[in-house]
Amino acid sequence: LFKIVMIIREANNNDISKIVKIHLNRFSSFFLTSLGAFFLKVFYKAFLKPPGVLLVLEDDAEVKGFAAGSCNNQGFFKKLLLNDFFLVGVNIFFTKPHALRRIAFNANKSKENSFTFAELLSIATVLNNRGYGKLLLAEFEKQVKMKDSKLPVSLTTDFENNEKAINFYKDSGYEIYEIYQAYQNRKMIRFIKYNK
Protein backbone atom coordinates (compact mmCIF):
# COMPACT_ATOMS: atom_id res chain seq x y z
CA LEU A 1 0.00 0.00 0.00
CA PHE A 2 1.17 3.52 -0.86
CA LYS A 3 0.57 6.32 1.60
CA ILE A 4 -0.53 9.67 0.13
CA VAL A 5 1.61 12.42 1.61
CA MET A 6 0.57 16.06 1.93
CA ILE A 7 3.34 18.58 2.55
CA ILE A 8 3.75 22.36 2.54
CA ARG A 9 7.17 23.66 1.56
CA GLU A 10 8.93 26.75 0.28
CA ALA A 11 8.45 27.14 -3.46
CA ASN A 12 11.27 27.15 -6.01
CA ASN A 13 11.65 28.17 -9.66
CA ASN A 14 10.25 24.83 -10.85
CA ASP A 15 6.95 25.54 -9.09
CA ILE A 16 6.23 28.90 -10.76
CA SER A 17 4.41 27.55 -13.84
CA LYS A 18 2.19 25.36 -11.60
CA ILE A 19 1.43 28.35 -9.35
CA VAL A 20 0.51 30.44 -12.40
CA LYS A 21 -1.76 27.66 -13.69
CA ILE A 22 -3.66 27.53 -10.37
CA HIS A 23 -3.88 31.35 -10.31
CA LEU A 24 -5.30 31.47 -13.87
CA ASN A 25 -7.83 28.79 -12.98
CA ARG A 26 -9.07 30.31 -9.71
CA PHE A 27 -8.78 34.04 -10.50
CA SER A 28 -9.93 34.10 -14.12
CA SER A 29 -11.72 37.48 -13.85
CA PHE A 30 -9.12 39.27 -11.67
CA PHE A 31 -6.98 42.22 -12.70
CA LEU A 32 -3.60 40.48 -12.38
CA THR A 33 -4.87 37.64 -14.57
CA SER A 34 -5.70 40.15 -17.32
CA LEU A 35 -1.99 41.03 -17.49
CA GLY A 36 -1.20 37.53 -18.76
CA ALA A 37 0.79 34.45 -17.82
CA PHE A 38 4.18 36.08 -18.48
CA PHE A 39 3.39 38.86 -15.99
CA LEU A 40 2.22 36.32 -13.42
CA LYS A 41 5.43 34.30 -13.77
CA VAL A 42 7.51 37.41 -13.07
CA PHE A 43 5.12 38.40 -10.25
CA TYR A 44 5.31 35.09 -8.38
CA LYS A 45 9.04 34.64 -9.02
CA ALA A 46 9.60 37.92 -7.14
CA PHE A 47 8.30 36.27 -3.94
CA LEU A 48 11.22 33.84 -3.97
CA LYS A 49 13.46 36.68 -2.73
CA PRO A 50 13.35 38.15 0.82
CA PRO A 51 11.22 39.53 2.31
CA GLY A 52 8.91 37.50 0.07
CA VAL A 53 7.32 34.24 1.20
CA LEU A 54 6.10 31.73 -1.38
CA LEU A 55 4.74 28.38 -0.24
CA VAL A 56 3.25 25.45 -2.13
CA LEU A 57 1.09 22.62 -0.87
CA GLU A 58 1.78 19.22 -2.43
CA ASP A 59 -0.68 16.37 -2.20
CA ASP A 60 0.36 13.04 -3.66
CA ALA A 61 3.48 14.75 -5.12
CA GLU A 62 1.42 17.32 -7.08
CA VAL A 63 1.20 21.06 -6.36
CA LYS A 64 -2.39 21.72 -5.31
CA GLY A 65 -2.14 25.24 -3.87
CA PHE A 66 0.08 28.16 -2.96
CA ALA A 67 0.37 31.17 -0.68
CA ALA A 68 2.38 34.30 -1.56
CA GLY A 69 3.16 37.29 0.61
CA SER A 70 5.76 39.38 2.35
CA CYS A 71 7.25 39.32 5.83
CA ASN A 72 7.31 43.12 5.79
CA ASN A 73 4.99 45.41 3.84
CA GLN A 74 7.21 48.50 4.10
CA GLY A 75 8.78 49.13 0.69
CA PHE A 76 7.90 45.66 -0.65
CA PHE A 77 5.81 46.89 -3.60
CA LYS A 78 8.37 49.53 -4.47
CA LYS A 79 11.07 46.86 -4.54
CA LEU A 80 8.90 44.66 -6.76
CA LEU A 81 8.21 47.48 -9.20
CA LEU A 82 11.79 48.70 -9.43
CA ASN A 83 13.64 45.38 -9.48
CA ASP A 84 11.30 42.83 -10.95
CA PHE A 85 8.76 44.52 -13.20
CA PHE A 86 10.76 46.93 -15.31
CA LEU A 87 10.73 44.82 -18.51
CA VAL A 88 7.17 43.65 -17.88
CA GLY A 89 6.17 47.29 -17.32
CA VAL A 90 7.56 48.29 -20.71
CA ASN A 91 5.48 45.55 -22.31
CA ILE A 92 2.34 46.62 -20.40
CA PHE A 93 2.97 50.25 -21.39
CA PHE A 94 2.53 49.30 -25.05
CA THR A 95 -0.20 46.65 -24.68
CA LYS A 96 -2.33 47.80 -21.69
CA PRO A 97 -1.35 51.34 -20.64
CA HIS A 98 -4.45 51.72 -18.41
CA ALA A 99 -3.13 48.84 -16.29
CA LEU A 100 -0.06 50.88 -15.31
CA ARG A 101 -2.35 53.49 -13.74
CA ARG A 102 -3.97 50.83 -11.62
CA ILE A 103 -0.61 49.33 -10.56
CA ALA A 104 0.67 52.80 -9.62
CA PHE A 105 -2.56 53.54 -7.69
CA ASN A 106 -2.28 50.28 -5.72
CA ALA A 107 1.43 50.84 -5.02
CA ASN A 108 0.67 54.32 -3.66
CA LYS A 109 -2.16 52.89 -1.56
CA SER A 110 0.22 50.39 0.01
CA LYS A 111 2.60 53.24 0.94
CA GLU A 112 -0.18 54.89 2.96
CA ASN A 113 -0.03 52.14 5.58
CA SER A 114 1.79 53.75 8.47
CA PHE A 115 2.35 50.57 10.45
CA THR A 116 4.42 47.52 9.63
CA PHE A 117 2.88 44.11 9.07
CA ALA A 118 3.41 40.89 7.18
CA GLU A 119 1.04 40.63 4.25
CA LEU A 120 -0.61 37.71 2.50
CA LEU A 121 -1.05 38.88 -1.09
CA SER A 122 -2.34 35.77 -2.84
CA ILE A 123 -3.60 32.35 -1.80
CA ALA A 124 -5.31 29.77 -4.00
CA THR A 125 -5.83 26.03 -4.26
CA VAL A 126 -7.39 23.60 -6.68
CA LEU A 127 -10.98 22.76 -5.75
CA ASN A 128 -10.88 20.34 -2.84
CA ASN A 129 -12.56 19.27 0.37
CA ARG A 130 -9.33 18.56 2.23
CA GLY A 131 -8.75 21.96 3.84
CA TYR A 132 -5.83 23.04 1.63
CA GLY A 133 -6.58 26.74 2.13
CA LYS A 134 -6.60 26.57 5.94
CA LEU A 135 -3.37 24.55 5.96
CA LEU A 136 -1.61 27.03 3.67
CA LEU A 137 -2.82 30.02 5.67
CA ALA A 138 -1.64 28.48 8.95
CA GLU A 139 1.78 27.68 7.46
CA PHE A 140 2.13 31.21 6.07
CA GLU A 141 1.43 32.61 9.56
CA LYS A 142 3.98 30.16 11.04
CA GLN A 143 6.66 31.23 8.53
CA VAL A 144 6.05 34.91 9.36
CA LYS A 145 6.24 34.21 13.09
CA MET A 146 9.56 32.41 12.65
CA LYS A 147 11.00 35.43 10.84
CA ASP A 148 9.51 38.15 13.08
CA SER A 149 7.28 37.05 15.94
CA LYS A 150 5.97 40.57 16.61
CA LEU A 151 4.44 41.32 13.22
CA PRO A 152 0.71 40.89 12.68
CA VAL A 153 -0.46 39.34 9.40
CA SER A 154 -2.66 41.43 7.10
CA LEU A 155 -4.58 40.61 3.94
CA THR A 156 -7.21 42.25 1.77
CA THR A 157 -10.23 40.85 -0.01
CA ASP A 158 -13.32 42.14 -1.78
CA PHE A 159 -16.11 43.51 0.40
CA GLU A 160 -19.01 42.73 -1.95
CA ASN A 161 -20.26 39.29 -3.07
CA ASN A 162 -17.45 37.57 -1.21
CA GLU A 163 -19.08 36.00 1.87
CA LYS A 164 -17.25 32.67 1.56
CA ALA A 165 -13.77 34.27 1.65
CA ILE A 166 -14.76 36.76 4.37
CA ASN A 167 -16.10 33.96 6.59
CA PHE A 168 -12.99 31.86 5.87
CA TYR A 169 -10.71 34.61 7.20
CA LYS A 170 -12.96 35.36 10.18
CA ASP A 171 -13.03 31.65 11.08
CA SER A 172 -9.22 31.68 10.87
CA GLY A 173 -8.98 34.38 13.56
CA TYR A 174 -8.73 37.52 11.40
CA GLU A 175 -10.44 40.77 12.41
CA ILE A 176 -11.59 43.59 10.15
CA TYR A 177 -9.04 46.40 10.36
CA GLU A 178 -10.54 48.74 7.75
CA ILE A 179 -12.93 48.97 4.81
CA TYR A 180 -11.63 51.20 2.04
CA GLN A 181 -12.04 52.17 -1.61
CA ALA A 182 -9.47 50.74 -4.02
CA TYR A 183 -8.99 51.57 -7.71
CA GLN A 184 -12.20 52.76 -9.40
CA ASN A 185 -14.04 52.67 -6.04
CA ARG A 186 -13.74 48.91 -5.57
CA LYS A 187 -14.71 48.28 -1.94
CA MET A 188 -12.14 46.23 -0.03
CA ILE A 189 -11.70 44.82 3.47
CA ARG A 190 -8.33 44.75 5.18
CA PHE A 191 -8.13 41.96 7.74
CA ILE A 192 -5.50 41.74 10.46
CA LYS A 193 -4.42 38.96 12.79
CA TYR A 194 -2.17 39.73 15.73
CA ASN A 195 0.34 37.17 16.94
CA LYS A 196 -0.48 35.73 20.33
CSV table of C-alpha atoms in Angstrom, one decimal:
chain,number,residue,atom,x,y,z
A,1,LEU,CA,0.0,0.0,0.0
A,2,PHE,CA,1.2,3.5,-0.9
A,3,LYS,CA,0.6,6.3,1.6
A,4,ILE,CA,-0.5,9.7,0.1
A,5,VAL,CA,1.6,12.4,1.6
A,6,MET,CA,0.6,16.1,1.9
A,7,ILE,CA,3.3,18.6,2.5
A,8,ILE,CA,3.8,22.4,2.5
A,9,ARG,CA,7.2,23.7,1.6
A,10,GLU,CA,8.9,26.7,0.3
A,11,ALA,CA,8.4,27.1,-3.5
A,12,ASN,CA,11.3,27.2,-6.0
A,13,ASN,CA,11.6,28.2,-9.7
A,14,ASN,CA,10.3,24.8,-10.9
A,15,ASP,CA,6.9,25.5,-9.1
A,16,ILE,CA,6.2,28.9,-10.8
A,17,SER,CA,4.4,27.6,-13.8
A,18,LYS,CA,2.2,25.4,-11.6
A,19,ILE,CA,1.4,28.3,-9.4
A,20,VAL,CA,0.5,30.4,-12.4
A,21,LYS,CA,-1.8,27.7,-13.7
A,22,ILE,CA,-3.7,27.5,-10.4
A,23,HIS,CA,-3.9,31.3,-10.3
A,24,LEU,CA,-5.3,31.5,-13.9
A,25,ASN,CA,-7.8,28.8,-13.0
A,26,ARG,CA,-9.1,30.3,-9.7
A,27,PHE,CA,-8.8,34.0,-10.5
A,28,SER,CA,-9.9,34.1,-14.1
A,29,SER,CA,-11.7,37.5,-13.8
A,30,PHE,CA,-9.1,39.3,-11.7
A,31,PHE,CA,-7.0,42.2,-12.7
A,32,LEU,CA,-3.6,40.5,-12.4
A,33,THR,CA,-4.9,37.6,-14.6
A,34,SER,CA,-5.7,40.1,-17.3
A,35,LEU,CA,-2.0,41.0,-17.5
A,36,GLY,CA,-1.2,37.5,-18.8
A,37,ALA,CA,0.8,34.5,-17.8
A,38,PHE,CA,4.2,36.1,-18.5
A,39,PHE,CA,3.4,38.9,-16.0
A,40,LEU,CA,2.2,36.3,-13.4
A,41,LYS,CA,5.4,34.3,-13.8
A,42,VAL,CA,7.5,37.4,-13.1
A,43,PHE,CA,5.1,38.4,-10.2
A,44,TYR,CA,5.3,35.1,-8.4
A,45,LYS,CA,9.0,34.6,-9.0
A,46,ALA,CA,9.6,37.9,-7.1
A,47,PHE,CA,8.3,36.3,-3.9
A,48,LEU,CA,11.2,33.8,-4.0
A,49,LYS,CA,13.5,36.7,-2.7
A,50,PRO,CA,13.4,38.1,0.8
A,51,PRO,CA,11.2,39.5,2.3
A,52,GLY,CA,8.9,37.5,0.1
A,53,VAL,CA,7.3,34.2,1.2
A,54,LEU,CA,6.1,31.7,-1.4
A,55,LEU,CA,4.7,28.4,-0.2
A,56,VAL,CA,3.3,25.5,-2.1
A,57,LEU,CA,1.1,22.6,-0.9
A,58,GLU,CA,1.8,19.2,-2.4
A,59,ASP,CA,-0.7,16.4,-2.2
A,60,ASP,CA,0.4,13.0,-3.7
A,61,ALA,CA,3.5,14.8,-5.1
A,62,GLU,CA,1.4,17.3,-7.1
A,63,VAL,CA,1.2,21.1,-6.4
A,64,LYS,CA,-2.4,21.7,-5.3
A,65,GLY,CA,-2.1,25.2,-3.9
A,66,PHE,CA,0.1,28.2,-3.0
A,67,ALA,CA,0.4,31.2,-0.7
A,68,ALA,CA,2.4,34.3,-1.6
A,69,GLY,CA,3.2,37.3,0.6
A,70,SER,CA,5.8,39.4,2.4
A,71,CYS,CA,7.3,39.3,5.8
A,72,ASN,CA,7.3,43.1,5.8
A,73,ASN,CA,5.0,45.4,3.8
A,74,GLN,CA,7.2,48.5,4.1
A,75,GLY,CA,8.8,49.1,0.7
A,76,PHE,CA,7.9,45.7,-0.6
A,77,PHE,CA,5.8,46.9,-3.6
A,78,LYS,CA,8.4,49.5,-4.5
A,79,LYS,CA,11.1,46.9,-4.5
A,80,LEU,CA,8.9,44.7,-6.8
A,81,LEU,CA,8.2,47.5,-9.2
A,82,LEU,CA,11.8,48.7,-9.4
A,83,ASN,CA,13.6,45.4,-9.5
A,84,ASP,CA,11.3,42.8,-11.0
A,85,PHE,CA,8.8,44.5,-13.2
A,86,PHE,CA,10.8,46.9,-15.3
A,87,LEU,CA,10.7,44.8,-18.5
A,88,VAL,CA,7.2,43.6,-17.9
A,89,GLY,CA,6.2,47.3,-17.3
A,90,VAL,CA,7.6,48.3,-20.7
A,91,ASN,CA,5.5,45.5,-22.3
A,92,ILE,CA,2.3,46.6,-20.4
A,93,PHE,CA,3.0,50.3,-21.4
A,94,PHE,CA,2.5,49.3,-25.1
A,95,THR,CA,-0.2,46.7,-24.7
A,96,LYS,CA,-2.3,47.8,-21.7
A,97,PRO,CA,-1.3,51.3,-20.6
A,98,HIS,CA,-4.4,51.7,-18.4
A,99,ALA,CA,-3.1,48.8,-16.3
A,100,LEU,CA,-0.1,50.9,-15.3
A,101,ARG,CA,-2.3,53.5,-13.7
A,102,ARG,CA,-4.0,50.8,-11.6
A,103,ILE,CA,-0.6,49.3,-10.6
A,104,ALA,CA,0.7,52.8,-9.6
A,105,PHE,CA,-2.6,53.5,-7.7
A,106,ASN,CA,-2.3,50.3,-5.7
A,107,ALA,CA,1.4,50.8,-5.0
A,108,ASN,CA,0.7,54.3,-3.7
A,109,LYS,CA,-2.2,52.9,-1.6
A,110,SER,CA,0.2,50.4,0.0
A,111,LYS,CA,2.6,53.2,0.9
A,112,GLU,CA,-0.2,54.9,3.0
A,113,ASN,CA,0.0,52.1,5.6
A,114,SER,CA,1.8,53.7,8.5
A,115,PHE,CA,2.4,50.6,10.5
A,116,THR,CA,4.4,47.5,9.6
A,117,PHE,CA,2.9,44.1,9.1
A,118,ALA,CA,3.4,40.9,7.2
A,119,GLU,CA,1.0,40.6,4.2
A,120,LEU,CA,-0.6,37.7,2.5
A,121,LEU,CA,-1.0,38.9,-1.1
A,122,SER,CA,-2.3,35.8,-2.8
A,123,ILE,CA,-3.6,32.4,-1.8
A,124,ALA,CA,-5.3,29.8,-4.0
A,125,THR,CA,-5.8,26.0,-4.3
A,126,VAL,CA,-7.4,23.6,-6.7
A,127,LEU,CA,-11.0,22.8,-5.8
A,128,ASN,CA,-10.9,20.3,-2.8
A,129,ASN,CA,-12.6,19.3,0.4
A,130,ARG,CA,-9.3,18.6,2.2
A,131,GLY,CA,-8.7,22.0,3.8
A,132,TYR,CA,-5.8,23.0,1.6
A,133,GLY,CA,-6.6,26.7,2.1
A,134,LYS,CA,-6.6,26.6,5.9
A,135,LEU,CA,-3.4,24.5,6.0
A,136,LEU,CA,-1.6,27.0,3.7
A,137,LEU,CA,-2.8,30.0,5.7
A,138,ALA,CA,-1.6,28.5,9.0
A,139,GLU,CA,1.8,27.7,7.5
A,140,PHE,CA,2.1,31.2,6.1
A,141,GLU,CA,1.4,32.6,9.6
A,142,LYS,CA,4.0,30.2,11.0
A,143,GLN,CA,6.7,31.2,8.5
A,144,VAL,CA,6.0,34.9,9.4
A,145,LYS,CA,6.2,34.2,13.1
A,146,MET,CA,9.6,32.4,12.7
A,147,LYS,CA,11.0,35.4,10.8
A,148,ASP,CA,9.5,38.1,13.1
A,149,SER,CA,7.3,37.1,15.9
A,150,LYS,CA,6.0,40.6,16.6
A,151,LEU,CA,4.4,41.3,13.2
A,152,PRO,CA,0.7,40.9,12.7
A,153,VAL,CA,-0.5,39.3,9.4
A,154,SER,CA,-2.7,41.4,7.1
A,155,LEU,CA,-4.6,40.6,3.9
A,156,THR,CA,-7.2,42.3,1.8
A,157,THR,CA,-10.2,40.8,0.0
A,158,ASP,CA,-13.3,42.1,-1.8
A,159,PHE,CA,-16.1,43.5,0.4
A,160,GLU,CA,-19.0,42.7,-1.9
A,161,ASN,CA,-20.3,39.3,-3.1
A,162,ASN,CA,-17.5,37.6,-1.2
A,163,GLU,CA,-19.1,36.0,1.9
A,164,LYS,CA,-17.2,32.7,1.6
A,165,ALA,CA,-13.8,34.3,1.7
A,166,ILE,CA,-14.8,36.8,4.4
A,167,ASN,CA,-16.1,34.0,6.6
A,168,PHE,CA,-13.0,31.9,5.9
A,169,TYR,CA,-10.7,34.6,7.2
A,170,LYS,CA,-13.0,35.4,10.2
A,171,ASP,CA,-13.0,31.6,11.1
A,172,SER,CA,-9.2,31.7,10.9
A,173,GLY,CA,-9.0,34.4,13.6
A,174,TYR,CA,-8.7,37.5,11.4
A,175,GLU,CA,-10.4,40.8,12.4
A,176,ILE,CA,-11.6,43.6,10.2
A,177,TYR,CA,-9.0,46.4,10.4
A,178,GLU,CA,-10.5,48.7,7.8
A,179,ILE,CA,-12.9,49.0,4.8
A,180,TYR,CA,-11.6,51.2,2.0
A,181,GLN,CA,-12.0,52.2,-1.6
A,182,ALA,CA,-9.5,50.7,-4.0
A,183,TYR,CA,-9.0,51.6,-7.7
A,184,GLN,CA,-12.2,52.8,-9.4
A,185,ASN,CA,-14.0,52.7,-6.0
A,186,ARG,CA,-13.7,48.9,-5.6
A,187,LYS,CA,-14.7,48.3,-1.9
A,188,MET,CA,-12.1,46.2,0.0
A,189,ILE,CA,-11.7,44.8,3.5
A,190,ARG,CA,-8.3,44.8,5.2
A,191,PHE,CA,-8.1,42.0,7.7
A,192,ILE,CA,-5.5,41.7,10.5
A,193,LYS,CA,-4.4,39.0,12.8
A,194,TYR,CA,-2.2,39.7,15.7
A,195,ASN,CA,0.3,37.2,16.9
A,196,LYS,CA,-0.5,35.7,20.3
